[in-house]
Amino acid sequence: MTTNTQSGVRQVPDSRENLYRIGGILRRLFYSVIRAPLTTLGTLIFAMFLIFALFSGQIAPYEYDDDQISRRGDLQRLQEPECPLTFLFETDCKNPFGTDLAGSDVFSRIIHGSREVFRLAGFGTLVAVIVGSTVGMLIGYYGGLLDEVVGRLLDSLMSIPVLLLALVLIGALGENSNNILVVLIIVYSPIVARVVRSNVLEIRTHGFVEAAKLRGEWPGYILFREILPSVIPALVVEASLRFSYAIFLVASLGFLGLGADPPTPNWGLMVSEYRDDFGLAPWTLNYSAGTISLLVISVNLMSDGIKRIVQRSS
Amino acid sequence: MADILEVRDLDIDYRIDYRWRRAVSEFSLNVQSNQIYGIVGESGSGKSTVIQAIIRYLSKNGRISGGEILFNAEDLTRKSRRQMQKLWGNTMFMVPQNPFSSLNPSIRIGEQIAEILRVHTNLSRHEISQRVLKVLNQVRLPDPEKIMRRYPHELSGGQQQRVVLAMGFVTSPQLLLLDEPTTSLDVTTEAVILDLVRDLIEEMDTGAVYVTHNLGVVAQLCERVTVMYAGEIMEDSSVQELYAKPLHPYTIGLLASIPRFGQTKYDAPLHTIPGRPPGLGNHPLACVFADRCPVAIDICRTEKPSLETVLVNRRVRCHRWQEIASGELVVEQEYSSDLAITRREETENLLTIQNLTKHFNVRRDFVDVVTQFFDGDSTVEKIKAVNGVNLSIQRGHTLGLVGESGSGKTTLARVIIGLTNRTSGKIILKGVEIRDRVGTRRKETLKQLQMVFQNPQDSLNPYLSVGQAIKRPLLTLAGLSSSAAQQRAINLLEAVSLDASYMSRYPGELSGGEKQRVAIARAFASNPELIIADEPVSSLDVSVRSAVLNLLAHLQSEFDTAYLFISHDLADVTYLADFVAVMYLGEIFEVGYAADMGVAPMHPYTEALVSAIPVPDPRYEADEIRLRGDLPSPRNLPTGCLFHTRCPRKIGDICEQERPPWRDDGDDHFIKCHIPIDELIELQTEEA
Amino acid sequence: MGRFLLRRFTFFIITMFITSIIIFGLTWFLPADPCQIKLQRDATEARLETCRDDLGLNEPPAAQYVSWALDFIQGDWGESFFTNEPVYDDVIQRLNNSARLGFVVLVITVPFAVFFGVIAGLNENGILDVSISVTTLALVSLPEFVTGIFLVETVAQGWAKDWTWLPWELRSTASAFDPEMSLYESLPFITLPALAATLVLLGYIARLTRAGVIEELKRDYVRTAELKGLPYWQVVIKHVLRNALLPTVTVIAISIGWLMSGLVVIEWVFNYPGLGRFLVDAVQQNDLPRIQAISMISVSIILFANFLADLLYGILNPRIRLGDE
């Protein structure tokens, strides 16, 4: 074969196309940070909460139900916030966010609460994503009657408002923080399944999937090796979105007095309790409500950014 | 004659990743009234950018960074959006590529045209509707009064493009910019639209810039042409001179790389242009084409050639144009003898298809079934995609299958390969009938039938490396060990002219042509007896296309593999194929040797296809055989001969009532028509 | 069009059917024994047996569902486990209260949300868009109870105490709310909860509208319209909004579902005697017939709203109107 009939010229591929190498991913990450400061901020705040949750025992100065008053023998019933913004740097700051009427350290309760949030919302989302994407992949790939029946069922489940379905489930299962996990899985799996299904429907018509069929590959290989990687970007977007709603749902249920009993450091429950003390100790409500809002906003900023990045690269 | 449009030294940039990158540089152009000026180039050449800049409608990240655009001696680059608004739709208009997406789906056709008149004229309501009717007549739409009240989705692609043209011509514009207006249409429809554009521009005395990648369209339509490459003008000339004696190596290469109708792989390999164009903003300070130029010398890589005036109205950007012009330098490729394809003896049939039919049920979901139950209407609508096809493919030979969109050729391919089940009929491979779906076929069968898909973008998994993609069939189908598969994969890559370094690359790093090569290598991995190639080159650029066609021809002679080569392009098919079948509405209408296509006798449909090919030679005068109307719906097929609704040679009621018989010209050439062979020959030679 | 209508109606009925099975199954079969729940401490073996007979629990599940569904359609929604009163009257009363609140919320929210969404979409990535987008993101992110408590504690009981210019006094709880009041009379009780719901819903609809407008602006026919020389406002109104706002019809239907979730929390915060608060009470009391009735009625409303939205969408969209003939 002569050299000039075929491509003898090898060129260094354009850097912008180099999407699938680690270097390319890092470079893109860097650009994303510059382009989207809000996304970065959200991600950082989220990371902070994640650290709080993972190391709550080490970070929180007290247990969530420690009674400060008896421990310190202080006559003053309530401790106001001492150093809300600089607590990281002041070693002698005992109660950065003050204490509540029960004499517990609000900061500690919030830190312990973040563990509770990640335990319920994070774990619930994770299982919902796994269950939902498995169902979605199967009905999307096989289609036909299976898709018809399961799809209709999912549609019907999704037509029930999330909080309503959650309340019905709690009413039936009983109030219990583990039941909240079940609720999250039942409520969010169908939504994830829908998203995955529609992605699979598109990807399964691509040439590379058909080529795999022509090789006689078994469905498991096609689903996990050929299709799954292309679904993952959409799945990540959906998971981050679900996570933010899950935090929301867990907090709302706690606020309604369902699924958590005092003195569990559930943020929703804390807001509901501290609301009654607002006149005497406004900071308790302010810090607990503020924390929930901060976490949800940061997760939303993050998932918004992930969505943009995924959309841009596809 | 005065110039309507004069573009001088236009520079255009795009902002990508926080940097302005030059997309088009030093572009210039003069257009006069009643003149069609072609801009031809491959994807990424900047040809569409140029006309977007001329009409001052660049995307948000684009800017004009130099030069001027004089329209009736006024500089458009200095005009504000508000000032441009007075010109848009009034004295200048752009006809975009995709007519369907360019029409608002929820506004009636009549209103979409009338609103132009309402902004630019003071006509009364009645006068406006008269003008709209008139222009719909001018673009030869049947029953304009009805069309006015229609919505875009109710029209066919060709009709939609006429509506867009009507928008351009409803005010008498001085300048029309056409951006690949026929690329999304079928060849026969394209031919009709091109006739219309030519006539309207002459009638209205309009100047036009016609952007296309198709050198044939330029030859048939334009008076002057500019060849663009990587954002620069390579050559600018009258169409006659350019096609008669191209001066730039790029132009020479492009013209030589298109298979002419009647040219076959046995004659000579096609000219190819290796490599790929430089990316945006990566332009070297040298000739942009030097890396791919077969006659590049040192100066080409160190110094940028200027656009030199050769003669009046003829410019070229090349250091060596004088040598080329004088004939001292011939831009030609030498082929080693092992690339030559030798004709094979006819052998036994490898694959035979008998009476194959595929009718799709119109998809009904559960809700539809229940709805229909209440409706009392339980008929299941059927899309009749393939209707009784008999074909056979010989070992080591190529059967070309040609037809326009909606002809059922892709469905036929998918049924044979087993991706779609069939309604009835037999498929016999090496004397053994094979099963329906790919999932039920034996490994031995899978190994022997492979496929190359149309769209290289999605035929490779973006998350698997090239090596993984090629090794997989070697491991599963060919049953090689891991190390043997590695070695074999490298050999296959070399066979498709890619080197071993590609093993670790990912599809995202490859060009379209490279992806298609990898897909071809993957198809060859199991050493199949038959490869079905469904439009394997139609989404590739002209200069890449010829290399893939060469490659397919070469691999066939090396591996003795049979092809079913499917294409809408008759010239590609006759180049590569030994036998050709012509398909229309799921039925075969003509079968014969590739060499017999295009000479009388032909089926009237084939005749129309041949006549519609835009030949890249301005001296060529084609017979004007044009098809009427649109493709009938495959849900509701015509009676009698399926082609009678559009046939230019319909002889009478018999065509509407009776199925036509197969007629044989005595030389293994079959035509399904009511007109006897002798009469066909007479009819078709008379006019030529 | 007739075919289209029939199809959508069939869809509505099928979804309604499946949903009712889900709700009935969850409330009736998921708990170990509804009678145990009903009788609680009073449960003796004999009483449980009578109760099971009364509630038909000894029948096969399918028969139980059928008789429940038939009763439900006829307005017999069972008796409360807690008060032994018929559920129907209470639920309808509460539904009426919630509907009043929901109506006010939708009337205020939709125009504002669409307006902000369109403005943001037309100025994609501009200053206006960024400020609207960040604000709406924050609004969507704030849990309803945070917004609600803020309105109660900080606004109503703080700042607004000195506001004399308000046409009516803002009540931070609805304990004095009387269902017989006219809409105007109930405004002091409705204003704050409606405001809380509005803030959340506003962000939701505005974001969806913005996305619709941005998608629409990228369409080729918008380019065609501009290149016809139409003035910008005409391009926007006639070509962009016409198609971009079509999905808004659907969005409003969806947001009714969203609103219902939000109202549950908001009614709780403001102590408003609506359906949502009633549901939380019922859940806390394990009052299964009430839970069934409230969830069934809510889902029916949502599905019916979706059905209406589909119809409206079909009427407004020529592709569906004519394509299905």
mmCIF file with all atom_site columns, C-alpha atoms in Angstrom, chain A residues 152-275:
data_model
loop_
_atom_site.group_PDB
_atom_site.id
_atom_site.type_symbol
_atom_site.label_atom_id
_atom_site.label_alt_id
_atom_site.label_comp_id
_atom_site.label_asym_id
_atom_site.label_entity_id
_atom_site.label_seq_id
_atom_site.pdbx_PDB_ins_code
_atom_site.Cartn_x
_atom_site.Cartn_y
_atom_site.Cartn_z
_atom_site.occupancy
_atom_site.B_iso_or_equiv
_atom_site.pdbx_formal_charge
_atom_site.auth_seq_id
_atom_site.auth_comp_id
_atom_site.auth_asym_id
_atom_site.auth_atom_id
_atom_site.pdbx_PDB_model_num
ATOM 1   C CA . ARG A 1 152 ? -47.414 2.401   33.751 1.00 0.00 ? 152 ARG A CA 1
ATOM 2   C CA . LEU A 1 153 ? -46.829 1.425   37.369 1.00 0.00 ? 153 LEU A CA 1
ATOM 3   C CA . LEU A 1 154 ? -43.975 3.902   37.677 1.00 0.00 ? 154 LEU A CA 1
ATOM 4   C CA . ASP A 1 155 ? -46.066 6.620   36.029 1.00 0.00 ? 155 ASP A CA 1
ATOM 5   C CA . SER A 1 156 ? -48.830 6.039   38.522 1.00 0.00 ? 156 SER A CA 1
ATOM 6   C CA . LEU A 1 157 ? -46.461 6.096   41.473 1.00 0.00 ? 157 LEU A CA 1
ATOM 7   C CA . MET A 1 158 ? -44.960 9.330   40.173 1.00 0.00 ? 158 MET A CA 1
ATOM 8   C CA . SER A 1 159 ? -48.345 10.970  39.852 1.00 0.00 ? 159 SER A CA 1
ATOM 9   C CA . ILE A 1 160 ? -48.659 10.909  43.650 1.00 0.00 ? 160 ILE A CA 1
ATOM 10  C CA . PRO A 1 161 ? -46.938 13.989  45.112 1.00 0.00 ? 161 PRO A CA 1
ATOM 11  C CA . VAL A 1 162 ? -43.748 12.988  46.874 1.00 0.00 ? 162 VAL A CA 1
ATOM 12  C CA . LEU A 1 163 ? -44.633 14.234  50.339 1.00 0.00 ? 163 LEU A CA 1
ATOM 13  C CA . LEU A 1 164 ? -48.110 12.755  50.086 1.00 0.00 ? 164 LEU A CA 1
ATOM 14  C CA . LEU A 1 165 ? -46.716 9.345   49.148 1.00 0.00 ? 165 LEU A CA 1
ATOM 15  C CA . ALA A 1 166 ? -44.204 9.641   51.956 1.00 0.00 ? 166 ALA A CA 1
ATOM 16  C CA . LEU A 1 167 ? -46.953 10.442  54.447 1.00 0.00 ? 167 LEU A CA 1
ATOM 17  C CA . VAL A 1 168 ? -49.110 7.568   53.243 1.00 0.00 ? 168 VAL A CA 1
ATOM 18  C CA . LEU A 1 169 ? -46.173 5.191   53.603 1.00 0.00 ? 169 LEU A CA 1
ATOM 19  C CA . ILE A 1 170 ? -45.352 6.453   57.076 1.00 0.00 ? 170 ILE A CA 1
ATOM 20  C CA . GLY A 1 171 ? -48.979 6.179   58.033 1.00 0.00 ? 171 GLY A CA 1
ATOM 21  C CA . ALA A 1 172 ? -48.917 2.570   56.924 1.00 0.00 ? 172 ALA A CA 1
ATOM 22  C CA . LEU A 1 173 ? -45.447 1.589   58.119 1.00 0.00 ? 173 LEU A CA 1
ATOM 23  C CA . GLY A 1 174 ? -45.377 3.558   61.333 1.00 0.00 ? 174 GLY A CA 1
ATOM 24  C CA . GLU A 1 175 ? -43.131 6.372   62.476 1.00 0.00 ? 175 GLU A CA 1
ATOM 25  C CA . ASN A 1 176 ? -39.576 5.208   62.639 1.00 0.00 ? 176 ASN A CA 1
ATOM 26  C CA . SER A 1 177 ? -36.393 6.603   61.214 1.00 0.00 ? 177 SER A CA 1
ATOM 27  C CA . ASN A 1 178 ? -35.634 3.408   59.307 1.00 0.00 ? 178 ASN A CA 1
ATOM 28  C CA . ASN A 1 179 ? -39.002 3.633   57.644 1.00 0.00 ? 179 ASN A CA 1
ATOM 29  C CA . ILE A 1 180 ? -37.873 6.991   56.282 1.00 0.00 ? 180 ILE A CA 1
ATOM 30  C CA . LEU A 1 181 ? -35.208 5.100   54.369 1.00 0.00 ? 181 LEU A CA 1
ATOM 31  C CA . VAL A 1 182 ? -37.868 2.820   52.895 1.00 0.00 ? 182 VAL A CA 1
ATOM 32  C CA . VAL A 1 183 ? -39.935 5.869   52.011 1.00 0.00 ? 183 VAL A CA 1
ATOM 33  C CA . LEU A 1 184 ? -37.032 7.533   50.220 1.00 0.00 ? 184 LEU A CA 1
ATOM 34  C CA . ILE A 1 185 ? -36.337 4.409   48.198 1.00 0.00 ? 185 ILE A CA 1
ATOM 35  C CA . ILE A 1 186 ? -39.952 3.880   47.169 1.00 0.00 ? 186 ILE A CA 1
ATOM 36  C CA . VAL A 1 187 ? -40.491 7.542   46.371 1.00 0.00 ? 187 VAL A CA 1
ATOM 37  C CA . TYR A 1 188 ? -37.318 8.184   44.367 1.00 0.00 ? 188 TYR A CA 1
ATOM 38  C CA . SER A 1 189 ? -36.619 4.881   42.594 1.00 0.00 ? 189 SER A CA 1
ATOM 39  C CA . PRO A 1 190 ? -39.389 5.399   39.999 1.00 0.00 ? 190 PRO A CA 1
ATOM 40  C CA . ILE A 1 191 ? -38.089 8.853   39.144 1.00 0.00 ? 191 ILE A CA 1
ATOM 41  C CA . VAL A 1 192 ? -34.566 7.571   38.633 1.00 0.00 ? 192 VAL A CA 1
ATOM 42  C CA . ALA A 1 193 ? -35.909 4.616   36.659 1.00 0.00 ? 193 ALA A CA 1
ATOM 43  C CA . ARG A 1 194 ? -37.743 6.951   34.278 1.00 0.00 ? 194 ARG A CA 1
ATOM 44  C CA . VAL A 1 195 ? -34.642 9.014   33.590 1.00 0.00 ? 195 VAL A CA 1
ATOM 45  C CA . VAL A 1 196 ? -32.453 5.969   33.046 1.00 0.00 ? 196 VAL A CA 1
ATOM 46  C CA . ARG A 1 197 ? -35.075 4.317   30.872 1.00 0.00 ? 197 ARG A CA 1
ATOM 47  C CA . SER A 1 198 ? -35.301 7.257   28.487 1.00 0.00 ? 198 SER A CA 1
ATOM 48  C CA . ASN A 1 199 ? -31.509 7.374   28.223 1.00 0.00 ? 199 ASN A CA 1
ATOM 49  C CA . VAL A 1 200 ? -31.282 3.655   27.532 1.00 0.00 ? 200 VAL A CA 1
ATOM 50  C CA . LEU A 1 201 ? -33.994 3.924   24.881 1.00 0.00 ? 201 LEU A CA 1
ATOM 51  C CA . GLU A 1 202 ? -31.804 6.361   22.996 1.00 0.00 ? 202 GLU A CA 1
ATOM 52  C CA . ILE A 1 203 ? -28.483 4.622   23.521 1.00 0.00 ? 203 ILE A CA 1
ATOM 53  C CA . ARG A 1 204 ? -29.704 1.178   22.562 1.00 0.00 ? 204 ARG A CA 1
ATOM 54  C CA . THR A 1 205 ? -30.259 2.357   18.985 1.00 0.00 ? 205 THR A CA 1
ATOM 55  C CA . HIS A 1 206 ? -26.623 3.399   18.663 1.00 0.00 ? 206 HIS A CA 1
ATOM 56  C CA . GLY A 1 207 ? -24.375 1.451   16.359 1.00 0.00 ? 207 GLY A CA 1
ATOM 57  C CA . PHE A 1 208 ? -22.095 0.227   19.102 1.00 0.00 ? 208 PHE A CA 1
ATOM 58  C CA . VAL A 1 209 ? -24.948 -1.505  20.902 1.00 0.00 ? 209 VAL A CA 1
ATOM 59  C CA . GLU A 1 210 ? -26.165 -3.096  17.687 1.00 0.00 ? 210 GLU A CA 1
ATOM 60  C CA . ALA A 1 211 ? -22.631 -4.182  16.886 1.00 0.00 ? 211 ALA A CA 1
ATOM 61  C CA . ALA A 1 212 ? -22.506 -5.898  20.274 1.00 0.00 ? 212 ALA A CA 1
ATOM 62  C CA . LYS A 1 213 ? -25.752 -7.704  19.460 1.00 0.00 ? 213 LYS A CA 1
ATOM 63  C CA . LEU A 1 214 ? -24.248 -8.822  16.156 1.00 0.00 ? 214 LEU A CA 1
ATOM 64  C CA . ARG A 1 215 ? -21.424 -10.381 18.152 1.00 0.00 ? 215 ARG A CA 1
ATOM 65  C CA . GLY A 1 216 ? -23.988 -12.364 20.124 1.00 0.00 ? 216 GLY A CA 1
ATOM 66  C CA . GLU A 1 217 ? -23.077 -10.722 23.424 1.00 0.00 ? 217 GLU A CA 1
ATOM 67  C CA . TRP A 1 218 ? -25.303 -11.630 26.340 1.00 0.00 ? 218 TRP A CA 1
ATOM 68  C CA . PRO A 1 219 ? -27.634 -8.879  27.627 1.00 0.00 ? 219 PRO A CA 1
ATOM 69  C CA . GLY A 1 220 ? -25.715 -8.392  30.871 1.00 0.00 ? 220 GLY A CA 1
ATOM 70  C CA . TYR A 1 221 ? -22.584 -7.458  28.956 1.00 0.00 ? 221 TYR A CA 1
ATOM 71  C CA . ILE A 1 222 ? -24.479 -5.113  26.664 1.00 0.00 ? 222 ILE A CA 1
ATOM 72  C CA . LEU A 1 223 ? -26.262 -3.430  29.551 1.00 0.00 ? 223 LEU A CA 1
ATOM 73  C CA . PHE A 1 224 ? -23.317 -2.962  31.868 1.00 0.00 ? 224 PHE A CA 1
ATOM 74  C CA . ARG A 1 225 ? -20.342 -2.695  29.556 1.00 0.00 ? 225 ARG A CA 1
ATOM 75  C CA . GLU A 1 226 ? -21.822 -0.978  26.531 1.00 0.00 ? 226 GLU A CA 1
ATOM 76  C CA . ILE A 1 227 ? -24.824 1.017   27.761 1.00 0.00 ? 227 ILE A CA 1
ATOM 77  C CA . LEU A 1 228 ? -24.192 1.836   31.411 1.00 0.00 ? 228 LEU A CA 1
ATOM 78  C CA . PRO A 1 229 ? -21.138 4.099   30.912 1.00 0.00 ? 229 PRO A CA 1
ATOM 79  C CA . SER A 1 230 ? -23.138 6.358   28.604 1.00 0.00 ? 230 SER A CA 1
ATOM 80  C CA . VAL A 1 231 ? -25.966 6.573   31.135 1.00 0.00 ? 231 VAL A CA 1
ATOM 81  C CA . ILE A 1 232 ? -23.722 7.561   34.023 1.00 0.00 ? 232 ILE A CA 1
ATOM 82  C CA . PRO A 1 233 ? -23.530 11.314  33.292 1.00 0.00 ? 233 PRO A CA 1
ATOM 83  C CA . ALA A 1 234 ? -27.321 11.628  33.326 1.00 0.00 ? 234 ALA A CA 1
ATOM 84  C CA . LEU A 1 235 ? -27.427 9.395   36.382 1.00 0.00 ? 235 LEU A CA 1
ATOM 85  C CA . VAL A 1 236 ? -25.005 11.634  38.275 1.00 0.00 ? 236 VAL A CA 1
ATOM 86  C CA . VAL A 1 237 ? -27.149 14.670  37.528 1.00 0.00 ? 237 VAL A CA 1
ATOM 87  C CA . GLU A 1 238 ? -30.263 12.859  38.631 1.00 0.00 ? 238 GLU A CA 1
ATOM 88  C CA . ALA A 1 239 ? -28.615 11.493  41.785 1.00 0.00 ? 239 ALA A CA 1
ATOM 89  C CA . SER A 1 240 ? -27.467 14.932  42.902 1.00 0.00 ? 240 SER A CA 1
ATOM 90  C CA . LEU A 1 241 ? -30.944 16.295  42.270 1.00 0.00 ? 241 LEU A CA 1
ATOM 91  C CA . ARG A 1 242 ? -32.547 13.425  44.175 1.00 0.00 ? 242 ARG A CA 1
ATOM 92  C CA . PHE A 1 243 ? -30.141 13.962  47.041 1.00 0.00 ? 243 PHE A CA 1
ATOM 93  C CA . SER A 1 244 ? -31.158 17.569  47.446 1.00 0.00 ? 244 SER A CA 1
ATOM 94  C CA . TYR A 1 245 ? -34.833 16.610  47.437 1.00 0.00 ? 245 TYR A CA 1
ATOM 95  C CA . ALA A 1 246 ? -34.124 13.801  49.890 1.00 0.00 ? 246 ALA A CA 1
ATOM 96  C CA . ILE A 1 247 ? -32.597 16.242  52.377 1.00 0.00 ? 247 ILE A CA 1
ATOM 97  C CA . PHE A 1 248 ? -35.672 18.332  51.901 1.00 0.00 ? 248 PHE A CA 1
ATOM 98  C CA . LEU A 1 249 ? -37.988 15.409  52.483 1.00 0.00 ? 249 LEU A CA 1
ATOM 99  C CA . VAL A 1 250 ? -36.176 14.117  55.554 1.00 0.00 ? 250 VAL A CA 1
ATOM 100 C CA . ALA A 1 251 ? -36.214 17.602  57.084 1.00 0.00 ? 251 ALA A CA 1
ATOM 101 C CA . SER A 1 252 ? -39.882 18.142  56.233 1.00 0.00 ? 252 SER A CA 1
ATOM 102 C CA . LEU A 1 253 ? -40.901 14.835  57.779 1.00 0.00 ? 253 LEU A CA 1
ATOM 103 C CA . GLY A 1 254 ? -38.859 15.649  60.872 1.00 0.00 ? 254 GLY A CA 1
ATOM 104 C CA . PHE A 1 255 ? -40.513 19.031  61.066 1.00 0.00 ? 255 PHE A CA 1
ATOM 105 C CA . LEU A 1 256 ? -43.950 17.442  60.877 1.00 0.00 ? 256 LEU A CA 1
ATOM 106 C CA . GLY A 1 257 ? -42.955 15.278  63.833 1.00 0.00 ? 257 GLY A CA 1
ATOM 107 C CA . LEU A 1 258 ? -42.871 12.094  61.797 1.00 0.00 ? 258 LEU A CA 1
ATOM 108 C CA . GLY A 1 259 ? -39.969 9.708   61.720 1.00 0.00 ? 259 GLY A CA 1
ATOM 109 C CA . ALA A 1 260 ? -37.852 11.143  64.483 1.00 0.00 ? 260 ALA A CA 1
ATOM 110 C CA . ASP A 1 261 ? -38.371 11.554  68.195 1.00 0.00 ? 261 ASP A CA 1
ATOM 111 C CA . PRO A 1 262 ? -36.630 14.050  70.425 1.00 0.00 ? 262 PRO A CA 1
ATOM 112 C CA . PRO A 1 263 ? -33.824 14.289  71.284 1.00 0.00 ? 263 PRO A CA 1
ATOM 113 C CA . THR A 1 264 ? -32.689 12.863  67.905 1.00 0.00 ? 264 THR A CA 1
ATOM 114 C CA . PRO A 1 265 ? -30.677 15.617  66.248 1.00 0.00 ? 265 PRO A CA 1
ATOM 115 C CA . ASN A 1 266 ? -32.894 15.664  63.142 1.00 0.00 ? 266 ASN A CA 1
ATOM 116 C CA . TRP A 1 267 ? -32.689 19.151  61.696 1.00 0.00 ? 267 TRP A CA 1
ATOM 117 C CA . GLY A 1 268 ? -36.366 19.340  60.796 1.00 0.00 ? 268 GLY A CA 1
ATOM 118 C CA . LEU A 1 269 ? -37.319 18.206  64.260 1.00 0.00 ? 269 LEU A CA 1
ATOM 119 C CA . MET A 1 270 ? -34.900 20.743  65.770 1.00 0.00 ? 270 MET A CA 1
ATOM 120 C CA . VAL A 1 271 ? -36.517 23.564  63.800 1.00 0.00 ? 271 VAL A CA 1
ATOM 121 C CA . SER A 1 272 ? -39.917 22.451  64.960 1.00 0.00 ? 272 SER A CA 1
ATOM 122 C CA . GLU A 1 273 ? -38.778 22.312  68.616 1.00 0.00 ? 273 GLU A CA 1
ATOM 123 C CA . TYR A 1 274 ? -36.836 25.558  68.519 1.00 0.00 ? 274 TYR A CA 1
ATOM 124 C CA . ARG A 1 275 ? -39.747 27.365  66.943 1.00 0.00 ? 275 ARG A CA 1
#
